[in-house]
């Protein structure tokens, strides 16, 4: 199995929207100030778009309201 199939959504919808908006703002600031640090904004955009945050998984955190499906 590949690792993508094992990803469980652990970021709730409201937080996903906030992450994408924050990521866009960081990227825009990077463009405005002509600084490569704006690329850091790609991280919250990616985690917001996928609904998966690796540090949350490591810490056992989930802001997703969906209950995980148990595997047989």
PQR file of N, CA, C, O and H, with PARSE charges and radii, in Angstrom:
ATOM      1  N   UNK A   1       0.848  -1.195   0.000 -0.4000 1.5000
ATOM      2  CA  UNK A   1       0.000   0.000   0.000 -0.0000 2.0000
ATOM      3  C   UNK A   1       0.880   1.242   0.000  0.5500 1.7000
ATOM      4  O   UNK A   1       1.977   1.250   0.559 -0.5500 1.4000
ATOM      5  N   UNK A   2       0.373   2.285  -0.640 -0.4000 1.5000
ATOM      6  CA  UNK A   2       1.130   3.535  -0.571 -0.0000 2.0000
ATOM      7  C   UNK A   2       0.669   4.349   0.628  0.5500 1.7000
ATOM      8  O   UNK A   2      -0.403   4.095   1.177 -0.5500 1.4000
ATOM      9  H   UNK A   2      -0.517   2.278  -1.094  0.4000 1.0000
ATOM     10  N   UNK A   3       1.461   5.315   1.031 -0.4000 1.5000
ATOM     11  CA  UNK A   3       1.179   6.099   2.225 -0.0000 2.0000
ATOM     12  C   UNK A   3      -0.032   6.998   2.107  0.5500 1.7000
ATOM     13  O   UNK A   3      -0.661   7.320   3.115 -0.5500 1.4000
ATOM     14  H   UNK A   3       2.331   5.522   0.585  0.4000 1.0000
ATOM     15  N   UNK A   4      -0.376   7.416   0.884 -0.4000 1.5000
ATOM     16  CA  UNK A   4      -1.499   8.329   0.699 -0.0000 2.0000
ATOM     17  C   UNK A   4      -2.808   7.657   1.081  0.5500 1.7000
ATOM     18  O   UNK A   4      -3.700   8.310   1.622 -0.5500 1.4000
ATOM     19  H   UNK A   4       0.136   7.155   0.065  0.4000 1.0000
ATOM     20  N   UNK A   5      -2.938   6.373   0.811 -0.4000 1.5000
ATOM     21  CA  UNK A   5      -4.175   5.660   1.120 -0.0000 2.0000
ATOM     22  C   UNK A   5      -4.405   5.557   2.616  0.5500 1.7000
ATOM     23  O   UNK A   5      -5.545   5.407   3.057 -0.5500 1.4000
ATOM     24  H   UNK A   5      -2.213   5.842   0.372  0.4000 1.0000
ATOM     25  N   UNK A   6      -3.334   5.636   3.407 -0.4000 1.5000
ATOM     26  CA  UNK A   6      -3.447   5.499   4.855 -0.0000 2.0000
ATOM     27  C   UNK A   6      -3.720   6.821   5.566  0.5500 1.7000
ATOM     28  O   UNK A   6      -3.896   6.840   6.784 -0.5500 1.4000
ATOM     29  H   UNK A   6      -2.409   5.757   3.048  0.4000 1.0000
ATOM     30  N   UNK A   7      -3.756   7.922   4.822 -0.4000 1.5000
ATOM     31  CA  UNK A   7      -3.994   9.217   5.450 -0.0000 2.0000
ATOM     32  C   UNK A   7      -5.459   9.332   5.861  0.5500 1.7000
ATOM     33  O   UNK A   7      -6.361   9.115   5.051 -0.5500 1.4000
ATOM     34  H   UNK A   7      -3.613   7.906   3.832  0.4000 1.0000
ATOM     35  N   UNK A   8      -5.680   9.666   7.095 -0.4000 1.5000
ATOM     36  CA  UNK A   8      -7.024   9.880   7.610 -0.0000 2.0000
ATOM     37  C   UNK A   8      -7.199  11.367   7.801  0.5500 1.7000
ATOM     38  O   UNK A   8      -6.324  12.035   8.351 -0.5500 1.4000
ATOM     39  H   UNK A   8      -4.948   9.842   7.753  0.4000 1.0000
ATOM     40  N   UNK A   9      -8.333  11.893   7.348 -0.4000 1.5000
ATOM     41  CA  UNK A   9      -8.574  13.321   7.501 -0.0000 2.0000
ATOM     42  C   UNK A   9      -8.628  13.659   8.986  0.5500 1.7000
ATOM     43  O   UNK A   9      -9.399  13.067   9.742 -0.5500 1.4000
ATOM     44  H   UNK A   9      -9.045  11.349   6.902  0.4000 1.0000
ATOM     45  N   UNK A  10      -7.796  14.623   9.397 -0.4000 1.5000
ATOM     46  CA  UNK A  10      -7.759  15.000  10.811 -0.0000 2.0000
ATOM     47  C   UNK A  10      -7.868  16.515  11.006  0.5500 1.7000
ATOM     48  O   UNK A  10      -7.585  17.028  12.089 -0.5500 1.4000
ATOM     49  H   UNK A  10      -7.170  15.104   8.784  0.4000 1.0000
ATOM     50  N   UNK A  11      -8.279  17.226   9.951 -0.4000 1.5000
ATOM     51  CA  UNK A  11      -8.470  18.672  10.027 -0.0000 2.0000
ATOM     52  C   UNK A  11      -9.912  18.965   9.644  0.5500 1.7000
ATOM     53  O   UNK A  11     -10.356  18.609   8.553 -0.5500 1.4000
ATOM     54  H   UNK A  11      -8.509  16.809   9.072  0.4000 1.0000
ATOM     55  N   UNK A  12     -10.645  19.617  10.548 -0.4000 1.5000
ATOM     56  CA  UNK A  12     -12.046  19.927  10.309 -0.0000 2.0000
ATOM     57  C   UNK A  12     -12.238  20.984   9.231  0.5500 1.7000
ATOM     58  O   UNK A  12     -11.298  21.689   8.863 -0.5500 1.4000
ATOM     59  H   UNK A  12     -10.284  19.906  11.434  0.4000 1.0000
ATOM     60  N   UNK A  13     -13.458  21.086   8.733 -0.4000 1.5000
ATOM     61  CA  UNK A  13     -13.762  21.986   7.622 -0.0000 2.0000
ATOM     62  C   UNK A  13     -13.485  23.454   7.932  0.5500 1.7000
ATOM     63  O   UNK A  13     -12.916  24.161   7.100 -0.5500 1.4000
ATOM     64  H   UNK A  13     -14.222  20.513   9.032  0.4000 1.0000
ATOM     65  N   UNK A  14     -13.877  23.921   9.112 -0.4000 1.5000
ATOM     66  CA  UNK A  14     -13.637  25.325   9.464 -0.0000 2.0000
ATOM     67  C   UNK A  14     -12.141  25.615   9.513  0.5500 1.7000
ATOM     68  O   UNK A  14     -11.691  26.652   9.026 -0.5500 1.4000
ATOM     69  H   UNK A  14     -14.339  23.346   9.788  0.4000 1.0000
ATOM     70  N   UNK A  15     -11.376  24.711  10.093 -0.4000 1.5000
ATOM     71  CA  UNK A  15      -9.929  24.905  10.174 -0.0000 2.0000
ATOM     72  C   UNK A  15      -9.290  24.821   8.791  0.5500 1.7000
ATOM     73  O   UNK A  15      -8.298  25.500   8.525 -0.5500 1.4000
ATOM     74  H   UNK A  15     -11.741  23.868  10.489  0.4000 1.0000
ATOM     75  N   UNK A  16      -9.847  24.000   7.918 -0.4000 1.5000
ATOM     76  CA  UNK A  16      -9.315  23.896   6.555 -0.0000 2.0000
ATOM     77  C   UNK A  16      -9.437  25.237   5.832  0.5500 1.7000
ATOM     78  O   UNK A  16      -8.509  25.670   5.149 -0.5500 1.4000
ATOM     79  H   UNK A  16     -10.653  23.449   8.135  0.4000 1.0000
ATOM     80  N   UNK A  17     -10.585  25.887   5.990 -0.4000 1.5000
ATOM     81  CA  UNK A  17     -10.799  27.194   5.352 -0.0000 2.0000
ATOM     82  C   UNK A  17      -9.801  28.204   5.903  0.5500 1.7000
ATOM     83  O   UNK A  17      -9.193  28.961   5.146 -0.5500 1.4000
ATOM     84  H   UNK A  17     -11.339  25.536   6.545  0.4000 1.0000
ATOM     85  N   UNK A  18      -9.634  28.214   7.225 -0.4000 1.5000
ATOM     86  CA  UNK A  18      -8.697  29.153   7.860 -0.0000 2.0000
ATOM     87  C   UNK A  18      -7.272  28.888   7.376  0.5500 1.7000
ATOM     88  O   UNK A  18      -6.527  29.829   7.105 -0.5500 1.4000
ATOM     89  H   UNK A  18     -10.128  27.599   7.840  0.4000 1.0000
ATOM     90  N   UNK A  19      -6.892  27.625   7.267 -0.4000 1.5000
ATOM     91  CA  UNK A  19      -5.539  27.285   6.818 -0.0000 2.0000
ATOM     92  C   UNK A  19      -5.291  27.763   5.386  0.5500 1.7000
ATOM     93  O   UNK A  19      -4.241  28.332   5.089 -0.5500 1.4000
ATOM     94  H   UNK A  19      -7.497  26.860   7.487  0.4000 1.0000
ATOM     95  N   UNK A  20      -6.260  27.531   4.507 -0.4000 1.5000
ATOM     96  CA  UNK A  20      -6.087  27.958   3.109 -0.0000 2.0000
ATOM     97  C   UNK A  20      -5.995  29.482   3.033  0.5500 1.7000
ATOM     98  O   UNK A  20      -5.128  30.016   2.342 -0.5500 1.4000
ATOM     99  H   UNK A  20      -7.113  27.070   4.749  0.4000 1.0000
ATOM    100  N   UNK A  21      -6.881  30.183   3.738 -0.4000 1.5000
ATOM    101  CA  UNK A  21      -6.842  31.645   3.711 -0.0000 2.0000
ATOM    102  C   UNK A  21      -5.529  32.179   4.292  0.5500 1.7000
ATOM    103  O   UNK A  21      -4.947  33.120   3.751 -0.5500 1.4000
ATOM    104  H   UNK A  21      -7.586  29.750   4.299  0.4000 1.0000
ATOM    105  N   UNK A  22      -5.068  31.584   5.382 -0.4000 1.5000
ATOM    106  CA  UNK A  22      -3.802  32.013   5.981 -0.0000 2.0000
ATOM    107  C   UNK A  22      -2.641  31.733   5.032  0.5500 1.7000
ATOM    108  O   UNK A  22      -1.735  32.555   4.891 -0.5500 1.4000
ATOM    109  H   UNK A  22      -5.540  30.820   5.822  0.4000 1.0000
ATOM    110  N   UNK A  23      -2.671  30.581   4.387 -0.4000 1.5000
ATOM    111  CA  UNK A  23      -1.617  30.241   3.438 -0.0000 2.0000
ATOM    112  C   UNK A  23      -1.570  31.196   2.264  0.5500 1.7000
ATOM    113  O   UNK A  23      -0.491  31.600   1.829 -0.5500 1.4000
ATOM    114  H   UNK A  23      -3.406  29.913   4.501  0.4000 1.0000
ATOM    115  N   UNK A  24      -2.741  31.562   1.744 -0.4000 1.5000
ATOM    116  CA  UNK A  24      -2.796  32.525   0.642 -0.0000 2.0000
ATOM    117  C   UNK A  24      -2.258  33.879   1.097  0.5500 1.7000
ATOM    118  O   UNK A  24      -1.531  34.543   0.357 -0.5500 1.4000
ATOM    119  H   UNK A  24      -3.618  31.234   2.097  0.4000 1.0000
ATOM    120  N   UNK A  25      -2.614  34.286   2.314 -0.4000 1.5000
ATOM    121  CA  UNK A  25      -2.122  35.566   2.843 -0.0000 2.0000
ATOM    122  C   UNK A  25      -0.601  35.550   3.003  0.5500 1.7000
ATOM    123  O   UNK A  25       0.062  36.541   2.693 -0.5500 1.4000
ATOM    124  H   UNK A  25      -3.205  33.747   2.915  0.4000 1.0000
ATOM    125  N   UNK A  26      -0.048  34.446   3.479 -0.4000 1.5000
ATOM    126  CA  UNK A  26       1.410  34.339   3.642 -0.0000 2.0000
ATOM    127  C   UNK A  26       2.099  34.387   2.280  0.5500 1.7000
ATOM    128  O   UNK A  26       3.108  35.071   2.109 -0.5500 1.4000
ATOM    129  H   UNK A  26      -0.586  33.641   3.731  0.4000 1.0000
ATOM    130  N   UNK A  27       1.544  33.651   1.312 -0.4000 1.5000
ATOM    131  CA  UNK A  27       2.120  33.673  -0.039 -0.0000 2.0000
ATOM    132  C   UNK A  27       2.030  35.075  -0.644  0.5500 1.7000
ATOM    133  O   UNK A  27       2.975  35.543  -1.279 -0.5500 1.4000
ATOM    134  H   UNK A  27       0.725  33.095   1.451  0.4000 1.0000
ATOM    135  N   UNK A  28       0.895  35.740  -0.444 -0.4000 1.5000
ATOM    136  CA  UNK A  28       0.721  37.098  -0.970 -0.0000 2.0000
ATOM    137  C   UNK A  28       1.716  38.057  -0.328  0.5500 1.7000
ATOM    138  O   UNK A  28       2.270  38.925  -1.003 -0.5500 1.4000
ATOM    139  H   UNK A  28       0.127  35.360   0.072  0.4000 1.0000
ATOM    140  N   UNK A  29       1.945  37.904   0.974 -0.4000 1.5000
ATOM    141  CA  UNK A  29       2.932  38.747   1.652 -0.0000 2.0000
ATOM    142  C   UNK A  29       4.323  38.492   1.082  0.5500 1.7000
ATOM    143  O   UNK A  29       5.114  39.422   0.924 -0.5500 1.4000
ATOM    144  H   UNK A  29       1.496  37.199   1.523  0.4000 1.0000
ATOM    145  N   UNK A  30       4.617  37.243   0.777 -0.4000 1.5000
ATOM    146  CA  UNK A  30       5.904  36.915   0.174 -0.0000 2.0000
ATOM    147  C   UNK A  30       6.083  37.576  -1.176  0.5500 1.7000
ATOM    148  O   UNK A  30       7.167  38.060  -1.502 -0.5500 1.4000
ATOM    149  H   UNK A  30       3.974  36.488   0.906  0.4000 1.0000
ATOM    150  N   UNK A  31       5.007  37.596  -1.970 -0.4000 1.5000
ATOM    151  CA  UNK A  31       5.066  38.256  -3.280 -0.0000 2.0000
ATOM    152  C   UNK A  31       5.206  39.768  -3.087  0.5500 1.7000
ATOM    153  O   UNK A  31       6.020  40.416  -3.746 -0.5500 1.4000
ATOM    154  H   UNK A  31       4.127  37.203  -1.705  0.4000 1.0000
ATOM    155  N   UNK A  32       4.409  40.313  -2.184 -0.4000 1.5000
ATOM    156  CA  UNK A  32       4.427  41.761  -1.943 -0.0000 2.0000
ATOM    157  C   UNK A  32       5.808  42.236  -1.501  0.5500 1.7000
ATOM    158  O   UNK A  32       6.325  43.235  -2.000 -0.5500 1.4000
ATOM    159  H   UNK A  32       3.749  39.786  -1.648  0.4000 1.0000
ATOM    160  N   UNK A  33       6.397  41.501  -0.553 -0.4000 1.5000
ATOM    161  CA  UNK A  33       7.706  41.891  -0.024 -0.0000 2.0000
ATOM    162  C   UNK A  33       8.866  41.289  -0.824  0.5500 1.7000
ATOM    163  O   UNK A  33      10.032  41.469  -0.471 -0.5500 1.4000
ATOM    164  H   UNK A  33       5.978  40.689  -0.147  0.4000 1.0000
ATOM    165  N   UNK A  34       8.538  40.584  -1.887 -0.4000 1.5000
ATOM    166  CA  UNK A  34       9.532  39.943  -2.754 -0.0000 2.0000
ATOM    167  C   UNK A  34      10.508  39.107  -1.934  0.5500 1.7000
ATOM    168  O   UNK A  34      11.724  39.277  -2.012 -0.5500 1.4000
ATOM    169  H   UNK A  34       7.592  40.438  -2.174  0.4000 1.0000
ATOM    170  N   UNK A  35       9.931  38.194  -1.139 -0.4000 1.5000
ATOM    171  CA  UNK A  35      10.709  37.366  -0.241 -0.0000 2.0000
ATOM    172  C   UNK A  35      10.318  35.901  -0.437  0.5500 1.7000
ATOM    173  O   UNK A  35       9.134  35.572  -0.498 -0.5500 1.4000
ATOM    174  H   UNK A  35       8.943  38.056  -1.076  0.4000 1.0000
ATOM    175  N   UNK A  36      11.306  35.037  -0.534 -0.4000 1.5000
ATOM    176  CA  UNK A  36      11.045  33.607  -0.728 -0.0000 2.0000
ATOM    177  C   UNK A  36      10.362  32.967   0.479  0.5500 1.7000
ATOM    178  O   UNK A  36       9.820  31.868   0.363 -0.5500 1.4000
ATOM    179  H   UNK A  36      12.268  35.304  -0.484  0.4000 1.0000
ATOM    180  N   UNK A  37      10.378  33.627   1.626 -0.4000 1.5000
ATOM    181  CA  UNK A  37       9.725  33.061   2.806 -0.0000 2.0000
ATOM    182  C   UNK A  37       8.213  32.921   2.616  0.5500 1.7000
ATOM    183  O   UNK A  37       7.551  32.191   3.354 -0.5500 1.4000
ATOM    184  H   UNK A  37      10.819  34.519   1.720  0.4000 1.0000
ATOM    185  N   UNK A  38       7.682  33.623   1.626 -0.4000 1.5000
ATOM    186  CA  UNK A  38       6.262  33.473   1.315 -0.0000 2.0000
ATOM    187  C   UNK A  38       5.895  32.064   0.896  0.5500 1.7000
ATOM    188  O   UNK A  38       4.728  31.680   0.967 -0.5500 1.4000
ATOM    189  H   UNK A  38       8.219  34.216   1.027  0.4000 1.0000
ATOM    190  N   UNK A  39       6.876  31.290   0.459 -0.4000 1.5000
ATOM    191  CA  UNK A  39       6.614  29.900   0.078 -0.0000 2.0000
ATOM    192  C   UNK A  39       6.177  29.046   1.263  0.5500 1.7000
ATOM    193  O   UNK A  39       5.596  27.976   1.082 -0.5500 1.4000
ATOM    194  H   UNK A  39       7.824  31.603   0.401  0.4000 1.0000
ATOM    195  N   UNK A  40       6.455  29.516   2.468 -0.4000 1.5000
ATOM    196  CA  UNK A  40       5.998  28.810   3.670 -0.0000 2.0000
ATOM    197  C   UNK A  40       4.474  28.693   3.657  0.5500 1.7000
ATOM    198  O   UNK A  40       3.915  27.765   4.241 -0.5500 1.4000
ATOM    199  H   UNK A  40       6.928  30.385   2.615  0.4000 1.0000
ATOM    200  N   UNK A  41       3.808  29.629   2.994 -0.4000 1.5000
ATOM    201  CA  UNK A  41       2.349  29.598   2.896 -0.0000 2.0000
ATOM    202  C   UNK A  41       1.817  28.383   2.167  0.5500 1.7000
ATOM    203  O   UNK A  41       0.633  28.066   2.282 -0.5500 1.4000
ATOM    204  H   UNK A  41       4.262  30.383   2.519  0.4000 1.0000
ATOM    205  N   UNK A  42       2.668  27.694   1.416 -0.4000 1.5000
ATOM    206  CA  UNK A  42       2.223  26.490   0.713 -0.0000 2.0000
ATOM    207  C   UNK A  42       1.887  25.355   1.679  0.5500 1.7000
ATOM    208  O   UNK A  42       1.080  24.484   1.354 -0.5500 1.4000
ATOM    209  H   UNK A  42       3.630  27.952   1.322  0.4000 1.0000
ATOM    210  N   UNK A  43       2.496  25.359   2.855 -0.4000 1.5000
ATOM    211  CA  UNK A  43       2.237  24.301   3.837 -0.0000 2.0000
ATOM    212  C   UNK A  43       0.794  24.359   4.344  0.5500 1.7000
ATOM    213  O   UNK A  43       0.098  23.345   4.276 -0.5500 1.4000
ATOM    214  H   UNK A  43       3.152  26.066   3.119  0.4000 1.0000
ATOM    215  N   UNK A  44       0.311  25.510   4.853 -0.4000 1.5000
ATOM    216  CA  UNK A  44      -1.086  25.527   5.290 -0.0000 2.0000
ATOM    217  C   UNK A  44      -2.067  25.346   4.130  0.5500 1.7000
ATOM    218  O   UNK A  44      -3.155  24.805   4.326 -0.5500 1.4000
ATOM    219  H   UNK A  44       0.876  26.333   4.908  0.4000 1.0000
ATOM    220  N   UNK A  45      -1.702  25.788   2.937 -0.4000 1.5000
ATOM    221  CA  UNK A  45      -2.576  25.560   1.787 -0.0000 2.0000
ATOM    222  C   UNK A  45      -2.699  24.062   1.523  0.5500 1.7000
ATOM    223  O   UNK A  45      -3.800  23.561   1.290 -0.5500 1.4000
ATOM    224  H   UNK A  45      -0.818  26.228   2.778  0.4000 1.0000
ATOM    225  N   UNK A  46      -1.577  23.345   1.558 -0.4000 1.5000
ATOM    226  CA  UNK A  46      -1.597  21.897   1.312 -0.0000 2.0000
ATOM    227  C   UNK A  46      -2.366  21.144   2.390  0.5500 1.7000
ATOM    228  O   UNK A  46      -3.159  20.255   2.078 -0.5500 1.4000
ATOM    229  H   UNK A  46      -0.683  23.752   1.748  0.4000 1.0000
ATOM    230  N   UNK A  47      -2.140  21.491   3.654 -0.4000 1.5000
ATOM    231  CA  UNK A  47      -2.846  20.781   4.724 -0.0000 2.0000
ATOM    232  C   UNK A  47      -4.332  21.121   4.721  0.5500 1.7000
ATOM    233  O   UNK A  47      -5.164  20.277   5.055 -0.5500 1.4000
ATOM    234  H   UNK A  47      -1.496  22.213   3.907  0.4000 1.0000
ATOM    235  N   UNK A  48      -4.667  22.350   4.346 -0.4000 1.5000
ATOM    236  CA  UNK A  48      -6.075  22.717   4.245 -0.0000 2.0000
ATOM    237  C   UNK A  48      -6.748  22.035   3.067  0.5500 1.7000
ATOM    238  O   UNK A  48      -7.903  21.620   3.168 -0.5500 1.4000
ATOM    239  H   UNK A  48      -3.991  23.036   4.075  0.4000 1.0000
ATOM    240  N   UNK A  49      -6.047  21.916   1.959 -0.4000 1.5000
ATOM    241  CA  UNK A  49      -6.628  21.293   0.764 -0.0000 2.0000
ATOM    242  C   UNK A  49      -6.830  19.791   0.957  0.5500 1.7000
ATOM    243  O   UNK A  49      -7.819  19.234   0.480 -0.5500 1.4000
ATOM    244  H   UNK A  49      -5.109  22.254   1.877  0.4000 1.0000
ATOM    245  N   UNK A  50      -5.903  19.135   1.650 -0.4000 1.5000
ATOM    246  CA  UNK A  50      -6.007  17.685   1.825 -0.0000 2.0000
ATOM    247  C   UNK A  50      -6.789  17.287   3.071  0.5500 1.7000
ATOM    248  O   UNK A  50      -7.321  16.180   3.147 -0.5500 1.4000
ATOM    249  H   UNK A  50      -5.100  19.587   2.037  0.4000 1.0000
ATOM    250  N   UNK A  51      -6.858  18.187   4.045 -0.4000 1.5000
ATOM    251  CA  UNK A  51      -7.537  17.851   5.296 -0.0000 2.0000
ATOM    252  C   UNK A  51      -6.703  16.960   6.193  0.5500 1.7000
ATOM    253  O   UNK A  51      -7.217  16.367   7.141 -0.5500 1.4000
ATOM    254  H   UNK A  51      -6.426  19.087   3.983  0.4000 1.0000
ATOM    255  N   UNK A  52      -5.404  16.865   5.893 -0.4000 1.5000
ATOM    256  CA  UNK A  52      -4.517  15.995   6.653 -0.0000 2.0000
ATOM    257  C   UNK A  52      -3.310  16.789   7.138  0.5500 1.7000
ATOM    258  O   UNK A  52      -2.661  17.489   6.360 -0.5500 1.4000
ATOM    259  H   UNK A  52      -4.986  17.347   5.123  0.4000 1.0000
ATOM    260  N   UNK A  53      -3.016  16.673   8.423 -0.4000 1.5000
ATOM    261  CA  UNK A  53      -1.877  17.360   9.016 -0.0000 2.0000
ATOM    262  C   UNK A  53      -1.014  16.323   9.742  0.5500 1.7000
ATOM    263  O   UNK A  53      -1.428  15.796  10.775 -0.5500 1.4000
ATOM    264  H   UNK A  53      -3.543  16.104   9.055  0.4000 1.0000
ATOM    265  N   UNK A  54       0.190  16.022   9.212 -0.4000 1.5000
ATOM    266  CA  UNK A  54       1.036  15.005   9.843 -0.0000 2.0000
ATOM    267  C   UNK A  54       1.340  15.253  11.326  0.5500 1.7000
ATOM    268  O   UNK A  54       1.287  14.307  12.111 -0.5500 1.4000
ATOM    269  H   UNK A  54       0.527  16.450   8.373  0.4000 1.0000
ATOM    270  N   UNK A  55       1.659  16.498  11.743 -0.4000 1.5000
ATOM    271  CA  UNK A  55       1.899  16.692  13.186 -0.0000 2.0000
ATOM    272  C   UNK A  55       0.664  16.366  14.035  0.5500 1.7000
ATOM    273  O   UNK A  55       0.800  15.869  15.152 -0.5500 1.4000
ATOM    274  H   UNK A  55       1.702  17.267  11.105  0.4000 1.0000
ATOM    275  N   UNK A  56      -0.521  16.636  13.522 -0.4000 1.5000
ATOM    276  CA  UNK A  56      -1.734  16.281  14.262 -0.0000 2.0000
ATOM    277  C   UNK A  56      -1.794  14.768  14.470  0.5500 1.7000
ATOM    278  O   UNK A  56      -2.151  14.306  15.553 -0.5500 1.4000
ATOM    279  H   UNK A  56      -0.632  17.040  12.614  0.4000 1.0000
ATOM    280  N   UNK A  57      -1.446  13.999  13.443 -0.4000 1.5000
ATOM    281  CA  UNK A  57      -1.478  12.547  13.566 -0.0000 2.0000
ATOM    282  C   UNK A  57      -0.476  12.078  14.621  0.5500 1.7000
ATOM    283  O   UNK A  57      -0.790  11.211  15.437 -0.5500 1.4000
ATOM    284  H   UNK A  57      -1.155  14.375  12.563  0.4000 1.0000
ATOM    285  N   UNK A  58       0.725  12.650  14.604 -0.4000 1.5000
ATOM    286  CA  UNK A  58       1.742  12.266  15.580 -0.0000 2.0000
ATOM    287  C   UNK A  58       1.301  12.567  17.013  0.5500 1.7000
ATOM    288  O   UNK A  58       1.617  11.819  17.938 -0.5500 1.4000
ATOM    289  H   UNK A  58       0.980  13.354  13.941  0.4000 1.0000
ATOM    290  N   UNK A  59       0.559  13.678  17.187 -0.4000 1.5000
ATOM    291  CA  UNK A  59       0.115  14.088  18.515 -0.0000 2.0000
ATOM    292  C   UNK A  59      -1.263  13.534  18.888  0.5500 1.7000
ATOM    293  O   UNK A  59      -1.745  13.756  19.999 -0.5500 1.4000
ATOM    294  H   UNK A  59       0.302  14.285  16.435  0.4000 1.0000
ATOM    295  N   UNK A  60      -1.890  12.818  17.963 -0.4000 1.5000
ATOM    296  CA  UNK A  60      -3.209  12.248  18.232 -0.0000 2.0000
ATOM    297  C   UNK A  60      -4.315  13.284  18.260  0.5500 1.7000
ATOM    298  O   UNK A  60      -5.322  13.094  18.942 -0.5500 1.4000
ATOM    299  H   UNK A  60      -1.499  12.638  17.060  0.4000 1.0000
ATOM    300  N   UNK A  61      -4.143  14.384  17.523 -0.4000 1.5000
ATOM    301  CA  UNK A  61      -5.125  15.466  17.500 -0.0000 2.0000
ATOM    302  C   UNK A  61      -5.996  15.333  16.254  0.5500 1.7000
ATOM    303  O   UNK A  61      -5.508  14.958  15.188 -0.5500 1.4000
ATOM    304  H   UNK A  61      -3.326  14.538  16.968  0.4000 1.0000
ATOM    305  N   UNK A  62      -7.264  15.634  16.389 -0.4000 1.5000
ATOM    306  CA  UNK A  62      -8.153  15.692  15.234 -0.0000 2.0000
ATOM    307  C   UNK A  62      -9.205  16.757  15.499  0.5500 1.7000
ATOM    308  O   UNK A  62      -9.863  16.742  16.540 -0.5500 1.4000
ATOM    309  H   UNK A  62      -7.661  15.938  17.255  0.4000 1.0000
ATOM    310  N   UNK A  63      -9.366  17.689  14.552 -0.4000 1.5000
ATOM    311  CA  UNK A  63     -10.414  18.684  14.662 -0.0000 2.0000
ATOM    312  C   UNK A  63     -11.544  18.361  13.705  0.5500 1.7000
ATOM    313  O   UNK A  63     -12.461  19.158  13.509 -0.5500 1.4000
ATOM    314  H   UNK A  63      -8.832  17.701  13.707  0.4000 1.0000
ATOM    315  N   UNK A  64     -11.466  17.187  13.115 -0.4000 1.5000
ATOM    316  CA  UNK A  64     -12.476  16.745  12.163 -0.0000 2.0000
ATOM    317  C   UNK A  64     -13.658  16.150  12.935  0.5500 1.7000
ATOM    318  O   UNK A  64     -13.468  15.373  13.871 -0.5500 1.4000
ATOM    319  H   UNK A  64     -10.721  16.540  13.274  0.4000 1.0000
ATOM    320  N   UNK A  65     -14.860  16.515  12.541 -0.4000 1.5000
ATOM    321  CA  UNK A  65     -16.032  16.025  13.239 -0.0000 2.0000
ATOM    322  C   UNK A  65     -16.432  14.623  12.788  0.5500 1.7000
ATOM    323  O   UNK A  65     -17.260  13.968  13.422 -0.5500 1.4000
ATOM    324  H   UNK A  65     -15.014  17.146  11.780  0.4000 1.0000
ATOM    325  N   UNK A  66     -15.832  14.168  11.681 -0.4000 1.5000
ATOM    326  CA  UNK A  66     -16.146  12.825  11.186 -0.0000 2.0000
ATOM    327  C   UNK A  66     -15.506  11.781  12.091  0.5500 1.7000
ATOM    328  O   UNK A  66     -14.382  11.952  12.563 -0.5500 1.4000
ATOM    329  H   UNK A  66     -15.160  14.700  11.166  0.4000 1.0000
ATOM    330  N   UNK A  67     -16.243  10.696  12.323 -0.4000 1.5000
ATOM    331  CA  UNK A  67     -15.680   9.617  13.109 -0.0000 2.0000
ATOM    332  C   UNK A  67     -14.937   8.678  12.172  0.5500 1.7000
ATOM    333  O   UNK A  67     -15.439   8.366  11.093 -0.5500 1.4000
ATOM    334  H   UNK A  67     -17.156  10.558  11.939  0.4000 1.0000
ATOM    335  N   UNK A  68     -13.748   8.219  12.561 -0.4000 1.5000
ATOM    336  CA  UNK A  68     -13.005   7.324  11.686 -0.0000 2.0000
ATOM    337  C   UNK A  68     -13.736   6.006  11.473  0.5500 1.7000
ATOM    338  O   UNK A  68     -14.377   5.484  12.385 -0.5500 1.4000
ATOM    339  H   UNK A  68     -13.340   8.472  13.438  0.4000 1.0000
ATOM    340  N   UNK A  69     -13.633   5.484  10.281 -0.4000 1.5000
ATOM    341  CA  UNK A  69     -14.251   4.199   9.955 -0.0000 2.0000
ATOM    342  C   UNK A  69     -13.323   3.094  10.419  0.5500 1.7000
ATOM    343  O   UNK A  69     -12.129   3.108  10.119 -0.5500 1.4000
ATOM    344  H   UNK A  69     -13.112   5.908   9.540  0.4000 1.0000
ATOM    345  N   UNK A  70     -13.870   2.140  11.149 -0.4000 1.5000
ATOM    346  CA  UNK A  70     -13.039   1.057  11.651 -0.0000 2.0000
ATOM    347  C   UNK A  70     -12.811   0.039  10.552  0.5500 1.7000
ATOM    348  O   UNK A  70     -13.726  -0.304   9.803 -0.5500 1.4000
ATOM    349  H   UNK A  70     -14.839   2.129  11.393  0.4000 1.0000
ATOM    350  N   UNK A  71     -11.574  -0.442  10.463 -0.4000 1.5000
ATOM    351  CA  UNK A  71     -11.228  -1.435   9.456 -0.0000 2.0000
ATOM    352  C   UNK A  71     -11.553  -2.817   9.980  0.5500 1.7000
ATOM    353  O   UNK A  71     -11.405  -3.096  11.170 -0.5500 1.4000
ATOM    354  H   UNK A  71     -10.831  -0.163  11.071  0.4000 1.0000
ATOM    355  N   UNK A  72     -11.994  -3.672   9.089 -0.4000 1.5000
ATOM    356  CA  UNK A  72     -12.353  -5.040   9.480 -0.0000 2.0000
ATOM    357  C   UNK A  72     -11.126  -5.901   9.677  0.5500 1.7000
ATOM    358  O   UNK A  72     -11.246  -7.081  10.007 -0.5500 1.4000
ATOM    359  H   UNK A  72     -12.114  -3.446   8.123  0.4000 1.0000
TER
END
